[in-house]
Short mmCIF file of C-alpha atoms and ligand atoms in Angstrom, two decimals:
data_model
loop_
_atom_site.label_atom_id
_atom_site.label_comp_id
_atom_site.label_asym_id
_atom_site.label_seq_id
_atom_site.Cartn_x
_atom_site.Cartn_y
_atom_site.Cartn_z
CA MET O 1 18.45 11.58 -15.76
CA ILE O 2 19.33 11.01 -19.46
CA PHE O 3 21.13 7.83 -20.36
CA PRO O 4 23.26 7.78 -23.51
CA PRO O 5 22.63 5.04 -26.10
CA ARG O 6 24.99 2.09 -25.74
CA ALA O 7 26.93 1.20 -28.86
CA SER O 8 29.03 -1.69 -27.58
CA ARG O 9 28.63 -5.35 -28.52
CA LEU O 10 24.97 -6.39 -28.84
CA GLY O 11 24.74 -8.78 -25.87
CA PHE O 12 26.38 -6.30 -23.51
CA ALA O 13 24.19 -3.46 -24.78
CA ARG O 14 21.04 -5.46 -24.00
CA VAL O 15 22.12 -6.12 -20.43
CA THR O 16 23.06 -2.52 -19.70
CA ALA O 17 19.95 -1.10 -21.40
CA LYS O 18 17.80 -3.40 -19.30
CA ASP O 19 19.62 -2.37 -16.17
CA ASP O 20 19.22 1.31 -17.03
CA ILE O 21 15.48 0.90 -17.61
CA ARG O 22 15.02 -1.05 -14.39
CA LYS O 23 16.89 1.54 -12.34
CA GLU O 24 14.98 4.41 -13.90
CA ALA O 25 11.63 2.67 -13.29
CA LEU O 26 12.48 2.24 -9.61
CA ARG O 27 13.70 5.84 -9.41
CA LEU O 28 10.40 7.00 -10.88
CA GLY O 29 8.60 5.27 -8.02
CA PHE O 30 7.49 2.00 -9.55
CA ASP O 31 7.61 -0.83 -7.03
CA ALA O 32 8.44 -3.65 -9.42
CA VAL O 33 9.72 -4.04 -12.97
CA GLY O 34 9.83 -7.07 -15.27
CA PHE O 35 10.74 -7.76 -18.90
CA ALA O 36 9.04 -10.13 -21.35
CA ARG O 37 9.26 -10.99 -25.04
CA ALA O 38 6.62 -8.93 -26.87
CA ASP O 39 6.97 -10.81 -30.16
CA VAL O 40 5.83 -14.19 -28.82
CA PRO O 41 2.03 -14.41 -28.76
CA LEU O 42 0.15 -15.12 -25.52
CA ASP O 43 -1.64 -18.07 -27.06
CA ALA O 44 -2.77 -19.94 -23.93
CA ASP O 45 -3.97 -16.79 -22.13
CA TYR O 46 -5.64 -15.61 -25.29
CA GLU O 47 -7.55 -18.90 -25.67
CA ARG O 48 -8.80 -18.61 -22.08
CA TYR O 49 -9.83 -15.08 -22.84
CA ARG O 50 -11.71 -16.16 -25.98
CA SER O 51 -13.72 -18.72 -24.02
CA PHE O 52 -14.46 -16.05 -21.41
CA LEU O 53 -15.95 -13.91 -24.20
CA ASP O 54 -17.70 -16.84 -25.87
CA ASP O 55 -19.41 -17.59 -22.54
CA GLY O 56 -20.64 -13.98 -22.41
CA LYS O 57 -18.86 -13.35 -19.11
CA HIS O 58 -17.83 -9.86 -20.16
CA GLY O 59 -21.45 -8.83 -19.59
CA GLU O 60 -21.99 -5.28 -20.83
CA MET O 61 -18.27 -4.56 -21.20
CA ALA O 62 -18.44 -4.66 -25.00
CA TRP O 63 -14.99 -3.07 -25.39
CA LEU O 64 -13.43 -6.26 -24.03
CA ALA O 65 -14.31 -8.01 -27.29
CA LYS O 66 -12.50 -5.42 -29.45
CA ALA O 67 -9.11 -5.77 -31.20
CA PRO O 68 -8.42 -9.42 -30.32
CA GLU O 69 -4.94 -9.37 -31.95
CA ALA O 70 -3.77 -6.63 -29.55
CA ARG O 71 -4.55 -9.06 -26.74
CA ARG O 72 -2.59 -11.89 -28.27
CA ARG O 73 0.58 -10.03 -29.30
CA LEU O 74 2.14 -6.58 -28.95
CA ASP O 75 4.37 -6.47 -32.01
CA GLY O 76 1.62 -5.82 -34.54
CA GLU O 77 0.05 -2.64 -35.84
CA HIS O 78 -2.38 -2.43 -32.92
CA VAL O 79 0.43 -1.70 -30.48
CA LEU O 80 3.92 -1.27 -31.94
CA PRO O 81 5.24 -2.79 -35.20
CA GLY O 82 8.57 -4.51 -34.60
CA ALA O 83 8.13 -4.63 -30.81
CA LYS O 84 10.57 -7.01 -29.16
CA THR O 85 10.12 -6.38 -25.44
CA VAL O 86 7.40 -5.36 -23.05
CA VAL O 87 8.59 -3.71 -19.86
CA CYS O 88 5.92 -4.30 -17.21
CA VAL O 89 5.77 -2.10 -14.13
CA ALA O 90 3.66 -2.09 -10.98
CA ARG O 91 2.85 0.89 -8.74
CA ARG O 92 1.44 0.16 -5.34
CA TYR O 93 -1.63 2.11 -4.23
CA GLY O 94 -2.45 0.23 -1.02
CA ARG O 95 -1.95 2.26 2.17
CA SER O 96 -1.53 1.27 5.77
CA ALA O 97 -4.60 0.05 7.67
CA ASP O 98 -4.28 3.05 10.05
CA ASP O 99 -4.35 5.53 7.15
CA GLU O 100 -7.37 3.81 5.63
CA ALA O 101 -9.22 3.79 8.96
CA ALA O 102 -8.96 7.60 9.00
CA ASP O 103 -10.68 7.91 5.60
CA PRO O 104 -14.13 9.56 5.53
CA GLU O 105 -16.89 6.99 6.06
CA LEU O 106 -18.22 7.21 2.51
CA ALA O 107 -14.71 6.83 1.08
CA ARG O 108 -14.37 3.53 2.93
CA SER O 109 -17.25 2.15 0.86
CA ILE O 110 -15.26 2.87 -2.32
CA ALA O 111 -12.62 0.49 -3.69
CA ARG O 112 -9.19 1.63 -2.55
CA TYR O 113 -7.90 2.46 -6.03
CA ALA O 114 -10.75 4.92 -6.55
CA ARG O 115 -10.82 6.79 -3.23
CA GLY O 116 -8.30 9.39 -4.32
CA ARG O 117 -7.56 11.25 -7.53
CA ASP O 118 -7.69 9.45 -10.89
CA TYR O 119 -4.38 7.61 -11.14
CA HIS O 120 -4.07 7.61 -14.92
CA ASN O 121 -2.39 11.01 -15.24
CA GLY O 122 0.32 10.35 -12.66
CA LEU O 123 1.04 6.90 -14.03
CA ARG O 124 1.11 8.11 -17.63
CA LYS O 125 3.68 10.78 -16.81
CA LYS O 126 6.01 8.21 -15.29
CA LEU O 127 5.49 5.81 -18.19
CA ARG O 128 6.23 8.56 -20.70
CA LYS O 129 9.54 9.24 -18.95
CA LEU O 130 10.42 5.57 -19.07
CA ALA O 131 9.52 5.39 -22.78
CA LYS O 132 11.74 8.43 -23.38
CA LEU O 133 14.63 6.54 -21.86
CA ALA O 134 13.96 3.49 -24.08
CA ARG O 135 14.08 5.83 -27.09
CA ALA O 136 17.32 7.39 -25.87
CA LEU O 137 18.69 3.86 -25.70
CA GLY O 138 17.97 3.40 -29.40
CA GLY O 139 14.52 1.80 -29.64
CA GLU O 140 11.01 2.82 -30.54
CA ALA O 141 8.83 2.80 -27.45
CA ARG O 142 5.17 3.16 -26.62
CA PRO O 143 3.87 3.63 -23.07
CA LEU O 144 0.57 1.95 -22.25
CA CYS O 145 -1.76 2.78 -19.41
CA ASP O 146 -5.14 1.32 -20.38
CA GLU O 147 -4.92 2.84 -23.91
CA GLU O 148 -4.91 -0.49 -25.75
CA PRO O 149 -6.83 -3.67 -25.00
CA VAL O 150 -3.82 -5.73 -23.91
CA LEU O 151 -3.89 -8.67 -21.49
CA GLU O 152 -1.72 -6.76 -19.04
CA ARG O 153 -1.93 -9.26 -16.19
CA ALA O 154 -0.78 -12.05 -18.47
CA TRP O 155 2.10 -9.94 -19.82
CA ALA O 156 3.07 -8.96 -16.28
CA ALA O 157 3.08 -12.62 -15.21
CA ARG O 158 5.19 -13.55 -18.22
CA ALA O 159 7.60 -10.74 -17.27
CA GLY O 160 8.04 -12.23 -13.80
CA LEU O 161 6.52 -9.16 -12.15
CA GLY O 162 4.35 -11.42 -10.03
CA PHE O 163 2.03 -14.40 -10.31
CA VAL O 164 -1.71 -14.60 -10.88
CA GLY O 165 -3.37 -15.71 -7.64
CA LYS O 166 -6.56 -17.69 -7.13
CA ASN O 167 -8.44 -14.38 -7.08
CA GLY O 168 -7.30 -13.80 -10.67
CA LEU O 169 -5.20 -10.78 -9.73
CA LEU O 170 -1.50 -10.22 -10.14
CA ILE O 171 0.32 -10.62 -6.84
CA VAL O 172 3.74 -8.99 -6.69
CA PRO O 173 5.84 -10.69 -4.00
CA GLY O 174 6.69 -8.21 -1.24
CA VAL O 175 4.27 -5.64 -2.64
CA GLY O 176 0.90 -7.43 -2.88
CA SER O 177 -1.94 -7.11 -5.35
CA LEU O 178 -3.05 -3.52 -4.62
CA VAL O 179 -1.04 -2.32 -7.57
CA LEU O 180 -1.61 -0.45 -10.81
CA LEU O 181 0.00 -1.92 -13.88
CA GLY O 182 1.55 -0.18 -16.83
CA GLU O 183 3.73 -1.17 -19.78
CA ILE O 184 6.36 0.16 -22.13
CA VAL O 185 6.37 -1.72 -25.40
CA THR O 186 9.69 -1.28 -27.18
CA THR O 187 11.64 -2.48 -30.18
CA LEU O 188 14.71 -2.91 -27.93
CA PRO O 189 15.57 -6.61 -27.68
CA LEU O 190 16.02 -6.96 -23.90
CA GLU O 191 16.66 -10.16 -21.98
CA PRO O 192 13.31 -11.48 -20.65
CA ASP O 193 12.83 -12.29 -16.95
CA ALA O 194 11.61 -15.69 -15.81
CA PRO O 195 7.96 -16.02 -14.70
CA ILE O 196 7.32 -16.65 -10.98
CA ALA O 197 5.56 -19.87 -9.93
CA GLU O 198 2.12 -19.42 -8.36
CA ARG O 199 2.38 -19.29 -4.54
CA CYS O 200 -1.19 -19.50 -3.20
CA GLY O 201 -0.68 -23.05 -1.95
CA ALA O 202 -3.68 -24.40 -0.01
CA CYS O 203 -5.07 -20.93 0.78
CA THR O 204 -8.65 -20.22 -0.36
CA ARG O 205 -9.34 -17.02 1.62
CA CYS O 206 -10.27 -14.90 -1.39
CA LEU O 207 -12.69 -17.51 -2.72
CA ASP O 208 -14.35 -17.88 0.70
CA ALA O 209 -14.56 -14.12 1.30
CA CYS O 210 -16.36 -13.11 -1.90
CA PRO O 211 -19.74 -11.67 -0.80
CA THR O 212 -21.51 -12.65 -4.03
CA ASN O 213 -19.76 -16.00 -4.68
CA ALA O 214 -18.36 -14.65 -7.92
CA PHE O 215 -15.59 -17.26 -8.18
CA GLU O 216 -16.62 -20.32 -10.17
CA ARG O 217 -13.44 -22.02 -9.03
CA PRO O 218 -9.87 -20.95 -8.20
CA PHE O 219 -8.56 -18.47 -10.79
CA VAL O 220 -11.95 -18.22 -12.54
CA LEU O 221 -14.17 -15.24 -11.75
CA ASP O 222 -17.57 -14.59 -13.26
CA PRO O 223 -17.53 -10.78 -13.50
CA ARG O 224 -21.31 -10.72 -13.84
CA ARG O 225 -21.52 -11.65 -10.15
CA CYS O 226 -18.57 -9.49 -9.05
CA ILE O 227 -19.40 -6.35 -7.06
CA ALA O 228 -16.77 -4.37 -8.97
CA TYR O 229 -18.58 -5.08 -12.23
CA LEU O 230 -22.08 -4.67 -10.81
CA THR O 231 -21.45 -1.32 -9.13
CA ILE O 232 -19.18 0.22 -11.78
CA GLU O 233 -19.74 -1.24 -15.23
CA HIS O 234 -23.27 -2.63 -15.12
CA ARG O 235 -25.96 -0.31 -16.45
CA GLY O 236 -29.49 -0.90 -15.28
CA ALA O 237 -30.93 -2.86 -12.38
CA ILE O 238 -28.66 -5.07 -10.29
CA PRO O 239 -30.18 -8.57 -9.94
CA GLU O 240 -31.99 -8.83 -6.60
CA PRO O 241 -30.25 -11.97 -5.33
CA LEU O 242 -26.91 -10.12 -5.50
CA ARG O 243 -27.98 -6.94 -3.70
CA ASP O 244 -27.61 -8.31 -0.21
CA GLY O 245 -23.97 -9.24 -0.92
CA ILE O 246 -23.23 -5.68 -2.01
CA GLY O 247 -23.58 -4.66 1.64
CA ASP O 248 -22.21 -1.15 2.05
CA ARG O 249 -20.03 -1.13 -1.07
CA LEU O 250 -20.82 1.94 -3.13
CA PHE O 251 -18.19 1.60 -5.86
CA GLY O 252 -16.18 -1.57 -6.36
CA CYS O 253 -15.03 -4.10 -3.80
CA ASP O 254 -11.66 -5.10 -2.38
CA ASP O 255 -12.66 -8.11 -0.28
CA CYS O 256 -10.71 -10.73 -2.26
CA GLN O 257 -7.61 -8.55 -1.83
CA THR O 258 -8.19 -7.46 1.76
CA VAL O 259 -8.08 -11.06 2.99
CA CYS O 260 -5.07 -12.05 0.91
CA PRO O 261 -2.04 -12.74 3.11
CA PHE O 262 0.25 -11.24 0.47
CA ASN O 263 -1.42 -7.87 1.08
CA ALA O 264 -1.44 -8.26 4.87
CA ARG O 265 2.29 -8.87 4.86
CA SER O 266 2.86 -5.99 2.51
CA GLN O 267 0.78 -3.57 4.63
CA ARG O 268 3.06 -4.07 7.59
CA GLN O 269 6.00 -2.66 5.69
CA ALA O 270 6.72 1.06 5.71
CA HIS O 271 6.16 2.28 2.19
CA ASP O 272 6.12 5.47 0.22
CA VAL O 273 2.62 5.79 -1.20
CA ASP O 274 1.68 8.52 -3.68
CA ARG O 275 -0.52 11.26 -2.12
CA ARG O 276 -2.75 10.77 -5.17
CA PHE O 277 -4.08 7.58 -3.55
CA GLU O 278 -5.12 9.26 -0.31
CA ALA O 279 -8.88 9.56 0.09
CA ASP O 280 -10.32 12.61 -1.64
CA PRO O 281 -11.38 15.07 1.10
CA ARG O 282 -14.53 15.80 -0.93
CA TRP O 283 -15.95 12.52 0.41
CA ARG O 284 -16.33 14.23 3.80
CA ASP O 285 -19.02 16.47 2.34
CA VAL O 286 -21.05 13.88 0.43
CA SER O 287 -23.65 11.49 1.84
CA LEU O 288 -25.56 8.55 0.34
CA PRO O 289 -28.81 10.61 0.17
CA ASP O 290 -26.80 13.29 -1.69
CA LEU O 291 -25.87 10.70 -4.31
CA LEU O 292 -29.50 9.63 -4.65
CA ALA O 293 -30.45 13.21 -5.50
CA LEU O 294 -27.40 14.08 -7.62
CA ASP O 295 -28.19 16.25 -10.65
CA ASP O 296 -26.02 16.61 -13.78
CA GLU O 297 -24.17 19.63 -12.44
CA GLY O 298 -23.41 17.94 -9.13
CA PHE O 299 -22.24 14.82 -10.94
CA VAL O 300 -19.84 16.81 -13.14
CA ARG O 301 -18.31 18.33 -9.99
CA LEU O 302 -18.08 14.97 -8.26
CA ARG O 303 -16.43 13.09 -11.11
CA GLU O 304 -13.82 15.80 -11.77
CA GLY O 305 -10.48 14.10 -11.21
CA SER O 306 -12.13 11.07 -9.59
CA PRO O 307 -12.53 7.55 -11.02
CA VAL O 308 -16.04 7.19 -9.58
CA GLY O 309 -17.61 8.97 -12.54
CA ARG O 310 -17.23 5.73 -14.45
CA ALA O 311 -20.27 4.36 -12.63
CA THR O 312 -22.43 7.19 -14.14
CA ARG O 313 -24.77 9.49 -12.21
CA ALA O 314 -27.66 7.01 -12.26
CA GLY O 315 -25.34 4.11 -11.39
CA LEU O 316 -24.10 5.92 -8.27
CA ALA O 317 -27.69 6.73 -7.28
CA ARG O 318 -28.69 3.07 -7.76
CA ASN O 319 -25.71 1.92 -5.68
CA ALA O 320 -26.50 4.46 -2.96
CA ALA O 321 -30.10 3.20 -2.82
CA ILE O 322 -28.95 -0.41 -2.41
CA VAL O 323 -26.41 0.50 0.28
CA LEU O 324 -29.06 2.47 2.19
CA GLY O 325 -31.41 -0.51 1.96
CA ASN O 326 -28.72 -2.84 3.24
CA LYS O 327 -27.90 -0.50 6.12
CA GLY O 328 -31.58 -0.50 7.07
CA ASP O 329 -31.57 2.97 8.60
CA PRO O 330 -35.14 4.42 8.68
CA ARG O 331 -33.69 7.97 8.54
CA ALA O 332 -33.00 7.30 4.85
CA LEU O 333 -36.68 6.65 4.04
CA HIS O 334 -37.47 10.22 3.06
CA ALA O 335 -34.58 10.47 0.55
CA LEU O 336 -35.42 7.02 -0.81
CA ALA O 337 -39.09 7.91 -1.27
CA ARG O 338 -38.09 11.01 -3.23
CA ALA O 339 -35.85 8.91 -5.49
CA ARG O 340 -38.55 6.25 -5.91
CA ASP O 341 -41.05 8.88 -7.01
CA ALA O 342 -38.93 11.31 -8.97
CA HIS O 343 -35.58 9.94 -10.19
CA ASP O 344 -35.21 10.10 -13.97
CA ALA O 345 -33.79 6.54 -14.25
CA SER O 346 -36.31 3.74 -13.85
CA PHE O 347 -33.75 1.35 -12.34
CA VAL O 348 -32.95 3.92 -9.62
CA ARG O 349 -36.65 4.27 -8.84
CA GLU O 350 -36.87 0.48 -8.63
CA ALA O 351 -33.77 0.21 -6.39
CA ALA O 352 -35.16 2.91 -4.09
CA ALA O 353 -38.50 1.06 -3.82
CA TRP O 354 -36.61 -2.17 -3.03
CA SER O 355 -34.64 -0.43 -0.30
CA ILE O 356 -37.74 1.11 1.25
CA GLY O 357 -39.32 -2.36 1.40
CA ARG O 358 -36.21 -3.70 3.07
CA ILE O 359 -36.01 -0.96 5.67
CA GLU O 360 -39.72 -1.26 6.48
CA ALA O 361 -39.50 -5.04 6.78
CA LYS O 362 -36.56 -4.66 9.15
CA ALA O 363 -38.50 -2.13 11.24
CA GLU O 364 -41.46 -4.52 11.51
CA ARG O 365 -39.21 -7.34 12.70
FE1 SF4 Y 1 -3.97 -16.81 -3.24
FE2 SF4 Y 1 -4.96 -16.88 -0.72
FE3 SF4 Y 1 -4.32 -14.53 -1.85
FE4 SF4 Y 1 -6.44 -15.91 -2.72
S1 SF4 Y 1 -6.20 -14.99 -0.68
S2 SF4 Y 1 -4.91 -14.91 -4.00
S3 SF4 Y 1 -5.74 -18.02 -2.51
S4 SF4 Y 1 -2.92 -16.23 -1.36
#
């Protein structure tokens, strides 16, 4: 649908343009839309972010320290000169518990967002359409889907899309936190929405559920202890004291979201979920020992269209070794011994040796 530019009085034009963008975002399948001023810097969030970096909590994620001004404001040359508004959108990827229970076993050890096809392409297409509308309405517009280092949760909270819960994630009322975020930054001056007050109350379920105690306190996560960081972004050996907590998680972790009542309530509602988020059927044909022995060719096939490639071939093998050790199944000993003796990455050889020790100790007990 193409919307003509509005040329009536300025105040009226802003209201109708905002309404048009909201309607189009919902028509495109976004579950929530919010509007925030893009030309007012996120000073408080940015200061918290700076101390996060100063404390070294970004671990090996060096890109998080790049382009600090793009994190503070969106109206500069890093994002879009003259930007006045950021339109924040959320797309739900969570599925019903019944659908998830039918996923292949290996897929259930992968964070929900990564079980299906890579979401970026689908989300980018929708964002491009929304940006096209903003241009048709008379503004410059730039869609963002992880292209720039913006503090998207903070912008989304400012836009009233949701509130940041004690688990540090954006919770969209009625939709939950299993959402992908995207933005349209535009020079259109649109009326901002009011932020939503935090609604966690006395609940501490996410903090109590974290298998590696990664929360220092409510709202403050140390990513270096978080299973999502350890299994996806961390290169090299995973510290031994954290391996037990990894349990059977091969790629990422959803525990602090699974226990959140905002997601439980949301899951009970019928909802149209993109097929892209359904578990990739390829996971039926892959086992943990397969991942231990994955060669370059096999890895290229596996990562095609899937977010799991981000962990790297050796990272997936390391994670598979740790999961096998935690499962304690002696049938995995042969594959682990091969990885211990022959894998090209030293930290995979070490993880395999650790797992063998664990399985043998369990057998002796
Ligand atoms: Fe807030 Fe409870 Fe959800 Fe944690 S689990 S984000 S404390 S509501």
